[in-house]
Amino acid sequence: MEQVRNYRKAGVAGSFYSRDKLILERELSMLLESAPVLELPRPIRAIVAPHAGYLYSGGVAARAYGQLLNSSYRRVIILAASHEESFPFCSIYSGLGYNTPLGEVPIDEIFTEKLTNFSLQIQLSETGHTQVEHAIEVQLPFLQLCLRKFSLIPIMMGEQSMNLIEALVEAVVKIVPAEGTLIVASTDLSHGHSDHKARLLDQVAVEAINQFDEKLLWREIQEKQTEMCGYGPVIASIKIAKKMGAREAKVLMYRHSGDISGNNDEVVGYLSAIMV
């Protein structure tokens, strides 16, 4: 019997962001209106955005998403690292798509099939796309408001080894055209440190991204000079963006949870960036 495919239900609506469509649209619009729009020399090939609750990281994410308003990307590849389970492959959601209070986002069936046929390390699966996994879902309302209509390739990395990063990069570069494609790397920065310690750790990541240097970022992660829950997606996005013609990256905003809550004893860091 053939398995019934469905749209993944929004798992963190009502906690990470509003489940009410009108309230969510209003909150997103306010966040995006506060983001200065930059004059850019080339098309944006990739962005980095945080994935915490919008109260804490929405303003940071909006700095990157604000550059996408009225853009004409036809497909979006969201790269995230699994928080809930470990598995030795990249998982593309096997359902019809993702659902949010703003509506359904369909899977890009054509390129999803091509990617999974190209590499055994990329599989169609529900693994990593559970209701409690938020790293992909929280990016979608921003994309829905900024781009309106697009297809989705949601890729969850079950591990962040260089072997898997390189397999993912090779597949995307060879299979998916740069034209009409946006890469979104979903990550937060350091977790659970004091304000001072967090800023020291996070500044290392900011500098590596601003230098557009994935080798430096990998080395700093391995040497524990910085922290990112989604360093694999960020490194992959830099590699892919370079292959798609990007020449530089720019971090648009950094802050941590203590800047919002006032609790600076244990904070989570956030940044947003673009690659052009």
PDB file of C-alpha atoms in Angstrom:
ATOM      1  CA  MET A   1       0.000   0.000   0.000  1.00  0.00           C
ATOM      2  CA  GLU A   2       1.429   3.359  -1.065  1.00  0.00           C
ATOM      3  CA  GLN A   3       2.189   5.746   1.784  1.00  0.00           C
ATOM      4  CA  VAL A   4      -0.042   8.825   1.911  1.00  0.00           C
ATOM      5  CA  ARG A   5       1.988  12.015   1.551  1.00  0.00           C
ATOM      6  CA  ASN A   6       0.927  15.076   3.499  1.00  0.00           C
ATOM      7  CA  TYR A   7       2.036  18.605   4.251  1.00  0.00           C
ATOM      8  CA  ARG A   8       4.026  18.788   7.476  1.00  0.00           C
ATOM      9  CA  LYS A   9       1.960  20.640  10.061  1.00  0.00           C
ATOM     10  CA  ALA A  10       3.451  23.690  11.731  1.00  0.00           C
ATOM     11  CA  GLY A  11       4.987  22.360  14.931  1.00  0.00           C
ATOM     12  CA  VAL A  12       6.103  25.538  16.700  1.00  0.00           C
ATOM     13  CA  ALA A  13       3.374  27.982  15.672  1.00  0.00           C
ATOM     14  CA  GLY A  14       2.033  29.456  18.886  1.00  0.00           C
ATOM     15  CA  SER A  15       5.384  29.191  20.653  1.00  0.00           C
ATOM     16  CA  PHE A  16       8.172  30.406  18.344  1.00  0.00           C
ATOM     17  CA  TYR A  17       5.805  32.651  16.386  1.00  0.00           C
ATOM     18  CA  SER A  18       2.085  33.448  16.290  1.00  0.00           C
ATOM     19  CA  ARG A  19      -0.347  30.806  15.030  1.00  0.00           C
ATOM     20  CA  ASP A  20      -2.762  33.572  14.010  1.00  0.00           C
ATOM     21  CA  LYS A  21      -2.303  34.450  10.321  1.00  0.00           C
ATOM     22  CA  LEU A  22      -3.152  38.144  10.600  1.00  0.00           C
ATOM     23  CA  ILE A  23      -1.084  38.703  13.735  1.00  0.00           C
ATOM     24  CA  LEU A  24       1.852  36.861  12.175  1.00  0.00           C
ATOM     25  CA  GLU A  25       1.667  38.898   8.974  1.00  0.00           C
ATOM     26  CA  ARG A  26       1.556  42.120  10.983  1.00  0.00           C
ATOM     27  CA  GLU A  27       4.527  41.120  13.156  1.00  0.00           C
ATOM     28  CA  LEU A  28       6.581  40.068  10.140  1.00  0.00           C
ATOM     29  CA  SER A  29       5.751  43.270   8.293  1.00  0.00           C
ATOM     30  CA  MET A  30       6.874  45.366  11.268  1.00  0.00           C
ATOM     31  CA  LEU A  31      10.134  43.437  11.530  1.00  0.00           C
ATOM     32  CA  LEU A  32      10.827  43.730   7.805  1.00  0.00           C
ATOM     33  CA  GLU A  33       9.993  47.437   7.716  1.00  0.00           C
ATOM     34  CA  SER A  34      12.714  48.040  10.305  1.00  0.00           C
ATOM     35  CA  ALA A  35      15.373  46.429   8.076  1.00  0.00           C
ATOM     36  CA  PRO A  36      17.394  48.882   5.942  1.00  0.00           C
ATOM     37  CA  VAL A  37      17.474  47.780   2.296  1.00  0.00           C
ATOM     38  CA  LEU A  38      20.990  47.709   0.879  1.00  0.00           C
ATOM     39  CA  GLU A  39      22.214  48.445  -2.633  1.00  0.00           C
ATOM     40  CA  LEU A  40      23.982  45.248  -3.655  1.00  0.00           C
ATOM     41  CA  PRO A  41      26.461  44.672  -6.495  1.00  0.00           C
ATOM     42  CA  ARG A  42      25.211  41.181  -7.341  1.00  0.00           C
ATOM     43  CA  PRO A  43      22.221  38.934  -6.658  1.00  0.00           C
ATOM     44  CA  ILE A  44      21.954  37.360  -3.229  1.00  0.00           C
ATOM     45  CA  ARG A  45      22.871  33.690  -3.546  1.00  0.00           C
ATOM     46  CA  ALA A  46      22.545  32.736   0.117  1.00  0.00           C
ATOM     47  CA  ILE A  47      21.561  34.088   3.501  1.00  0.00           C
ATOM     48  CA  VAL A  48      22.227  33.010   7.076  1.00  0.00           C
ATOM     49  CA  ALA A  49      19.361  33.447   9.536  1.00  0.00           C
ATOM     50  CA  PRO A  50      18.738  32.431  13.162  1.00  0.00           C
ATOM     51  CA  HIS A  51      15.982  30.040  14.194  1.00  0.00           C
ATOM     52  CA  ALA A  52      14.915  31.060  17.699  1.00  0.00           C
ATOM     53  CA  GLY A  53      11.533  32.463  18.652  1.00  0.00           C
ATOM     54  CA  TYR A  54      10.741  35.651  16.771  1.00  0.00           C
ATOM     55  CA  LEU A  55      10.666  37.644  20.018  1.00  0.00           C
ATOM     56  CA  TYR A  56      14.382  36.984  20.405  1.00  0.00           C
ATOM     57  CA  SER A  57      15.773  36.537  16.894  1.00  0.00           C
ATOM     58  CA  GLY A  58      13.084  37.866  14.563  1.00  0.00           C
ATOM     59  CA  GLY A  59      14.679  41.290  14.314  1.00  0.00           C
ATOM     60  CA  VAL A  60      18.023  39.737  13.417  1.00  0.00           C
ATOM     61  CA  ALA A  61      16.494  37.443  10.798  1.00  0.00           C
ATOM     62  CA  ALA A  62      14.569  40.362   9.289  1.00  0.00           C
ATOM     63  CA  ARG A  63      17.815  42.153   8.417  1.00  0.00           C
ATOM     64  CA  ALA A  64      18.596  39.396   5.912  1.00  0.00           C
ATOM     65  CA  TYR A  65      15.048  38.683   4.777  1.00  0.00           C
ATOM     66  CA  GLY A  66      14.415  42.382   4.215  1.00  0.00           C
ATOM     67  CA  GLN A  67      16.886  42.254   1.329  1.00  0.00           C
ATOM     68  CA  LEU A  68      14.670  39.680  -0.416  1.00  0.00           C
ATOM     69  CA  LEU A  69      11.424  41.658  -0.600  1.00  0.00           C
ATOM     70  CA  ASN A  70       9.915  41.452  -4.092  1.00  0.00           C
ATOM     71  CA  SER A  71      12.673  39.127  -5.294  1.00  0.00           C
ATOM     72  CA  SER A  72      11.865  36.491  -7.897  1.00  0.00           C
ATOM     73  CA  TYR A  73      13.463  33.334  -6.522  1.00  0.00           C
ATOM     74  CA  ARG A  74      11.606  30.285  -7.804  1.00  0.00           C
ATOM     75  CA  ARG A  75      13.033  27.788  -5.347  1.00  0.00           C
ATOM     76  CA  VAL A  76      14.555  27.931  -1.868  1.00  0.00           C
ATOM     77  CA  ILE A  77      16.934  25.388  -0.368  1.00  0.00           C
ATOM     78  CA  ILE A  78      16.862  25.575   3.426  1.00  0.00           C
ATOM     79  CA  LEU A  79      19.843  23.899   5.085  1.00  0.00           C
ATOM     80  CA  ALA A  80      19.542  23.024   8.762  1.00  0.00           C
ATOM     81  CA  ALA A  81      21.162  20.674  11.270  1.00  0.00           C
ATOM     82  CA  SER A  82      18.982  18.300  13.262  1.00  0.00           C
ATOM     83  CA  HIS A  83      18.491  19.204  16.920  1.00  0.00           C
ATOM     84  CA  GLU A  84      16.455  16.136  17.847  1.00  0.00           C
ATOM     85  CA  GLU A  85      18.162  13.097  16.330  1.00  0.00           C
ATOM     86  CA  SER A  86      21.375  11.992  14.660  1.00  0.00           C
ATOM     87  CA  PHE A  87      21.512  10.162  11.317  1.00  0.00           C
ATOM     88  CA  PRO A  88      24.267   9.701   8.703  1.00  0.00           C
ATOM     89  CA  PHE A  89      22.650  11.474   5.744  1.00  0.00           C
ATOM     90  CA  CYS A  90      20.887  14.608   4.551  1.00  0.00           C
ATOM     91  CA  SER A  91      17.117  14.242   4.809  1.00  0.00           C
ATOM     92  CA  ILE A  92      14.806  15.982   2.341  1.00  0.00           C
ATOM     93  CA  TYR A  93      11.244  15.902   3.618  1.00  0.00           C
ATOM     94  CA  SER A  94       9.320  13.154   1.838  1.00  0.00           C
ATOM     95  CA  GLY A  95       5.896  14.761   2.207  1.00  0.00           C
ATOM     96  CA  LEU A  96       4.172  17.238  -0.075  1.00  0.00           C
ATOM     97  CA  GLY A  97       5.627  20.259   1.674  1.00  0.00           C
ATOM     98  CA  TYR A  98       5.556  22.354   4.839  1.00  0.00           C
ATOM     99  CA  ASN A  99       2.549  24.158   6.267  1.00  0.00           C
ATOM    100  CA  THR A 100       2.526  27.388   8.306  1.00  0.00           C
ATOM    101  CA  PRO A 101      -0.247  29.773   9.366  1.00  0.00           C
ATOM    102  CA  LEU A 102       0.475  31.640   6.110  1.00  0.00           C
ATOM    103  CA  GLY A 103      -0.304  28.595   3.970  1.00  0.00           C
ATOM    104  CA  GLU A 104       1.350  25.634   2.282  1.00  0.00           C
ATOM    105  CA  VAL A 105       4.835  25.632   0.764  1.00  0.00           C
ATOM    106  CA  PRO A 106       5.184  22.811  -1.789  1.00  0.00           C
ATOM    107  CA  ILE A 107       8.250  20.648  -2.173  1.00  0.00           C
ATOM    108  CA  ASP A 108      10.216  21.131  -5.396  1.00  0.00           C
ATOM    109  CA  GLU A 109       9.532  17.643  -6.705  1.00  0.00           C
ATOM    110  CA  ILE A 110      11.808  17.869  -9.751  1.00  0.00           C
ATOM    111  CA  PHE A 111      15.028  18.921  -8.054  1.00  0.00           C
ATOM    112  CA  THR A 112      14.334  16.892  -4.933  1.00  0.00           C
ATOM    113  CA  GLU A 113      14.192  13.753  -7.051  1.00  0.00           C
ATOM    114  CA  LYS A 114      17.347  14.725  -8.943  1.00  0.00           C
ATOM    115  CA  LEU A 115      19.270  15.391  -5.729  1.00  0.00           C
ATOM    116  CA  THR A 116      18.307  12.075  -4.145  1.00  0.00           C
ATOM    117  CA  ASN A 117      19.139  10.210  -7.353  1.00  0.00           C
ATOM    118  CA  PHE A 118      22.538  11.915  -7.520  1.00  0.00           C
ATOM    119  CA  SER A 119      23.786  11.039  -4.033  1.00  0.00           C
ATOM    120  CA  LEU A 120      23.157   8.177  -1.652  1.00  0.00           C
ATOM    121  CA  GLN A 121      23.909  10.624   1.160  1.00  0.00           C
ATOM    122  CA  ILE A 122      20.779  12.615   0.333  1.00  0.00           C
ATOM    123  CA  GLN A 123      17.538  10.768   1.017  1.00  0.00           C
ATOM    124  CA  LEU A 124      13.814  11.413   0.885  1.00  0.00           C
ATOM    125  CA  SER A 125      12.662  10.876   4.457  1.00  0.00           C
ATOM    126  CA  GLU A 126      10.571  12.169   7.339  1.00  0.00           C
ATOM    127  CA  THR A 127      13.620  11.705   9.565  1.00  0.00           C
ATOM    128  CA  GLY A 128      14.668  15.030  11.061  1.00  0.00           C
ATOM    129  CA  HIS A 129      11.421  16.749  10.119  1.00  0.00           C
ATOM    130  CA  THR A 130       9.469  16.024  13.316  1.00  0.00           C
ATOM    131  CA  GLN A 131       6.963  18.433  14.837  1.00  0.00           C
ATOM    132  CA  VAL A 132       9.429  19.557  17.499  1.00  0.00           C
ATOM    133  CA  GLU A 133      12.224  20.331  15.014  1.00  0.00           C
ATOM    134  CA  HIS A 134      12.053  24.063  14.382  1.00  0.00           C
ATOM    135  CA  ALA A 135      15.159  24.991  12.379  1.00  0.00           C
ATOM    136  CA  ILE A 136      13.509  24.837   8.947  1.00  0.00           C
ATOM    137  CA  GLU A 137       9.981  25.785   9.932  1.00  0.00           C
ATOM    138  CA  VAL A 138      10.781  29.163  11.485  1.00  0.00           C
ATOM    139  CA  GLN A 139      12.374  30.383   8.235  1.00  0.00           C
ATOM    140  CA  LEU A 140       9.233  29.798   6.202  1.00  0.00           C
ATOM    141  CA  PRO A 141       6.906  32.640   7.300  1.00  0.00           C
ATOM    142  CA  PHE A 142       9.611  35.183   6.439  1.00  0.00           C
ATOM    143  CA  LEU A 143      10.067  33.568   3.030  1.00  0.00           C
ATOM    144  CA  GLN A 144       6.329  33.383   2.421  1.00  0.00           C
ATOM    145  CA  LEU A 145       5.909  37.090   3.079  1.00  0.00           C
ATOM    146  CA  CYS A 146       8.991  38.147   1.097  1.00  0.00           C
ATOM    147  CA  LEU A 147       8.785  35.842  -1.922  1.00  0.00           C
ATOM    148  CA  ARG A 148       5.095  34.930  -2.006  1.00  0.00           C
ATOM    149  CA  LYS A 149       5.385  31.942  -4.360  1.00  0.00           C
ATOM    150  CA  PHE A 150       8.269  29.468  -4.390  1.00  0.00           C
ATOM    151  CA  SER A 151       9.014  25.767  -4.117  1.00  0.00           C
ATOM    152  CA  LEU A 152      10.980  24.308  -1.234  1.00  0.00           C
ATOM    153  CA  ILE A 153      13.896  21.921  -0.855  1.00  0.00           C
ATOM    154  CA  PRO A 154      14.117  21.430   2.945  1.00  0.00           C
ATOM    155  CA  ILE A 155      17.373  19.645   3.788  1.00  0.00           C
ATOM    156  CA  MET A 156      18.061  18.479   7.336  1.00  0.00           C
ATOM    157  CA  MET A 157      21.627  17.370   8.045  1.00  0.00           C
ATOM    158  CA  GLY A 158      21.754  14.417  10.432  1.00  0.00           C
ATOM    159  CA  GLU A 159      25.426  15.055  11.145  1.00  0.00           C
ATOM    160  CA  GLN A 160      27.828  17.885  10.343  1.00  0.00           C
ATOM    161  CA  SER A 161      30.889  16.016   9.121  1.00  0.00           C
ATOM    162  CA  MET A 162      32.960  17.506   6.314  1.00  0.00           C
ATOM    163  CA  ASN A 163      32.248  14.375   4.293  1.00  0.00           C
ATOM    164  CA  LEU A 164      28.502  15.036   4.403  1.00  0.00           C
ATOM    165  CA  ILE A 165      28.959  18.770   3.826  1.00  0.00           C
ATOM    166  CA  GLU A 166      31.001  18.098   0.687  1.00  0.00           C
ATOM    167  CA  ALA A 167      28.528  15.514  -0.613  1.00  0.00           C
ATOM    168  CA  LEU A 168      25.702  18.005  -0.155  1.00  0.00           C
ATOM    169  CA  VAL A 169      27.611  20.827  -1.831  1.00  0.00           C
ATOM    170  CA  GLU A 170      28.562  18.676  -4.820  1.00  0.00           C
ATOM    171  CA  ALA A 171      24.976  17.565  -5.352  1.00  0.00           C
ATOM    172  CA  VAL A 172      23.448  21.038  -5.109  1.00  0.00           C
ATOM    173  CA  VAL A 173      26.057  22.657  -7.351  1.00  0.00           C
ATOM    174  CA  LYS A 174      25.748  19.998 -10.050  1.00  0.00           C
ATOM    175  CA  ILE A 175      21.973  19.574  -9.949  1.00  0.00           C
ATOM    176  CA  VAL A 176      20.320  22.876  -9.011  1.00  0.00           C
ATOM    177  CA  PRO A 177      20.755  25.951 -11.251  1.00  0.00           C
ATOM    178  CA  ALA A 178      22.004  29.132  -9.608  1.00  0.00           C
ATOM    179  CA  GLU A 179      19.445  31.221 -11.456  1.00  0.00           C
ATOM    180  CA  GLY A 180      16.252  31.470  -9.450  1.00  0.00           C
ATOM    181  CA  THR A 181      17.683  29.627  -6.424  1.00  0.00           C
ATOM    182  CA  LEU A 182      18.164  30.966  -2.895  1.00  0.00           C
ATOM    183  CA  ILE A 183      20.100  29.122  -0.189  1.00  0.00           C
ATOM    184  CA  VAL A 184      19.101  29.684   3.446  1.00  0.00           C
ATOM    185  CA  ALA A 185      21.433  28.452   6.192  1.00  0.00           C
ATOM    186  CA  SER A 186      19.609  28.145   9.515  1.00  0.00           C
ATOM    187  CA  THR A 187      21.697  28.515  12.660  1.00  0.00           C
ATOM    188  CA  ASP A 188      22.033  30.107  16.066  1.00  0.00           C
ATOM    189  CA  LEU A 189      25.415  30.818  17.640  1.00  0.00           C
ATOM    190  CA  SER A 190      26.772  30.108  21.124  1.00  0.00           C
ATOM    191  CA  HIS A 191      24.428  28.771  23.813  1.00  0.00           C
ATOM    192  CA  GLY A 192      24.430  29.118  27.586  1.00  0.00           C
ATOM    193  CA  HIS A 193      27.333  31.503  28.154  1.00  0.00           C
ATOM    194  CA  SER A 194      27.531  34.858  29.881  1.00  0.00           C
ATOM    195  CA  ASP A 195      27.198  38.043  27.845  1.00  0.00           C
ATOM    196  CA  HIS A 196      30.972  38.564  27.777  1.00  0.00           C
ATOM    197  CA  LYS A 197      31.872  34.979  26.856  1.00  0.00           C
ATOM    198  CA  ALA A 198      29.142  34.778  24.212  1.00  0.00           C
ATOM    199  CA  ARG A 199      30.297  37.944  22.487  1.00  0.00           C
ATOM    200  CA  LEU A 200      33.886  36.672  22.357  1.00  0.00           C
ATOM    201  CA  LEU A 201      32.840  33.337  20.855  1.00  0.00           C
ATOM    202  CA  ASP A 202      30.309  34.808  18.457  1.00  0.00           C
ATOM    203  CA  GLN A 203      32.640  37.490  17.146  1.00  0.00           C
ATOM    204  CA  VAL A 204      34.892  34.737  15.804  1.00  0.00           C
ATOM    205  CA  ALA A 205      31.986  33.413  13.723  1.00  0.00           C
ATOM    206  CA  VAL A 206      31.072  36.920  12.573  1.00  0.00           C
ATOM    207  CA  GLU A 207      34.617  37.533  11.368  1.00  0.00           C
ATOM    208  CA  ALA A 208      34.888  34.185   9.553  1.00  0.00           C
ATOM    209  CA  ILE A 209      31.623  34.805   7.700  1.00  0.00           C
ATOM    210  CA  ASN A 210      32.602  38.373   6.840  1.00  0.00           C
ATOM    211  CA  GLN A 211      35.831  36.966   5.416  1.00  0.00           C
ATOM    212  CA  PHE A 212      33.718  34.517   3.364  1.00  0.00           C
ATOM    213  CA  ASP A 213      36.096  31.804   4.529  1.00  0.00           C
ATOM    214  CA  GLU A 214      34.520  28.414   5.143  1.00  0.00           C
ATOM    215  CA  LYS A 215      37.903  26.811   5.918  1.00  0.00           C
ATOM    216  CA  LEU A 216      38.542  29.342   8.672  1.00  0.00           C
ATOM    217  CA  LEU A 217      35.060  28.813  10.091  1.00  0.00           C
ATOM    218  CA  TRP A 218      35.506  25.034  10.086  1.00  0.00           C
ATOM    219  CA  ARG A 219      38.864  25.360  11.864  1.00  0.00           C
ATOM    220  CA  GLU A 220      37.495  27.726  14.503  1.00  0.00           C
ATOM    221  CA  ILE A 221      34.594  25.335  15.159  1.00  0.00           C
ATOM    222  CA  GLN A 222      36.910  22.335  15.479  1.00  0.00           C
ATOM    223  CA  GLU A 223      39.219  24.252  17.816  1.00  0.00           C
ATOM    224  CA  LYS A 224      36.201  25.411  19.881  1.00  0.00           C
ATOM    225  CA  GLN A 225      36.976  29.069  19.293  1.00  0.00           C
ATOM    226  CA  THR A 226      33.350  29.627  18.287  1.00  0.00           C
ATOM    227  CA  GLU A 227      30.024  27.794  18.440  1.00  0.00           C
ATOM    228  CA  MET A 228      27.165  27.277  15.997  1.00  0.00           C
ATOM    229  CA  CYS A 229      24.433  24.673  16.174  1.00  0.00           C
ATOM    230  CA  GLY A 230      24.239  24.836  12.358  1.00  0.00           C
ATOM    231  CA  TYR A 231      27.849  25.241  11.301  1.00  0.00           C
ATOM    232  CA  GLY A 232      27.446  22.519   8.665  1.00  0.00           C
ATOM    233  CA  PRO A 233      24.678  24.418   6.857  1.00  0.00           C
ATOM    234  CA  VAL A 234      26.651  27.674   7.048  1.00  0.00           C
ATOM    235  CA  ILE A 235      29.835  26.109   5.671  1.00  0.00           C
ATOM    236  CA  ALA A 236      27.848  24.361   2.934  1.00  0.00           C
ATOM    237  CA  SER A 237      26.074  27.599   2.033  1.00  0.00           C
ATOM    238  CA  ILE A 238      29.380  29.466   1.665  1.00  0.00           C
ATOM    239  CA  LYS A 239      30.746  26.739  -0.603  1.00  0.00           C
ATOM    240  CA  ILE A 240      27.574  26.650  -2.713  1.00  0.00           C
ATOM    241  CA  ALA A 241      27.281  30.435  -2.905  1.00  0.00           C
ATOM    242  CA  LYS A 242      30.855  30.709  -4.183  1.00  0.00           C
ATOM    243  CA  LYS A 243      30.116  28.155  -6.903  1.00  0.00           C
ATOM    244  CA  MET A 244      26.989  30.139  -7.814  1.00  0.00           C
ATOM    245  CA  GLY A 245      29.001  33.310  -8.331  1.00  0.00           C
ATOM    246  CA  ALA A 246      28.994  35.024  -4.936  1.00  0.00           C
ATOM    247  CA  ARG A 247      32.178  36.927  -4.140  1.00  0.00           C
ATOM    248  CA  GLU A 248      31.601  38.177  -0.622  1.00  0.00           C
ATOM    249  CA  ALA A 249      29.546  37.818   2.531  1.00  0.00           C
ATOM    250  CA  LYS A 250      28.331  40.471   4.917  1.00  0.00           C
ATOM    251  CA  VAL A 251      27.008  40.004   8.437  1.00  0.00           C
ATOM    252  CA  LEU A 252      24.091  42.423   8.743  1.00  0.00           C
ATOM    253  CA  MET A 253      23.268  42.115  12.429  1.00  0.00           C
ATOM    254  CA  TYR A 254      24.423  40.403  15.604  1.00  0.00           C
ATOM    255  CA  ARG A 255      22.843  40.282  19.032  1.00  0.00           C
ATOM    256  CA  HIS A 256      22.019  37.750  21.724  1.00  0.00           C
ATOM    257  CA  SER A 257      18.970  36.806  23.759  1.00  0.00           C
ATOM    258  CA  GLY A 258      20.085  38.898  26.718  1.00  0.00           C
ATOM    259  CA  ASP A 259      19.715  42.033  24.606  1.00  0.00           C
ATOM    260  CA  ILE A 260      15.971  41.299  24.591  1.00  0.00           C
ATOM    261  CA  SER A 261      15.350  39.546  27.916  1.00  0.00           C
ATOM    262  CA  GLY A 262      17.803  41.500  30.064  1.00  0.00           C
ATOM    263  CA  ASN A 263      19.187  38.209  31.431  1.00  0.00           C
ATOM    264  CA  ASN A 264      22.884  38.231  30.554  1.00  0.00           C
ATOM    265  CA  ASP A 265      23.939  35.220  32.626  1.00  0.00           C
ATOM    266  CA  GLU A 266      23.097  32.568  29.998  1.00  0.00           C
ATOM    267  CA  VAL A 267      22.454  33.800  26.477  1.00  0.00           C
ATOM    268  CA  VAL A 268      22.048  32.520  22.913  1.00  0.00           C
ATOM    269  CA  GLY A 269      23.750  34.364  20.058  1.00  0.00           C
ATOM    270  CA  TYR A 270      22.172  35.248  16.718  1.00  0.00           C
ATOM    271  CA  LEU A 271      23.414  36.702  13.447  1.00  0.00           C
ATOM    272  CA  SER A 272      22.093  37.289   9.963  1.00  0.00           C
ATOM    273  CA  ALA A 273      24.184  37.524   6.821  1.00  0.00           C
ATOM    274  CA  ILE A 274      23.965  37.663   3.040  1.00  0.00           C
ATOM    275  CA  MET A 275      26.262  36.262   0.351  1.00  0.00           C
ATOM    276  CA  VAL A 276      26.477  38.115  -2.958  1.00  0.00           C
TER     277      VAL A 276
END
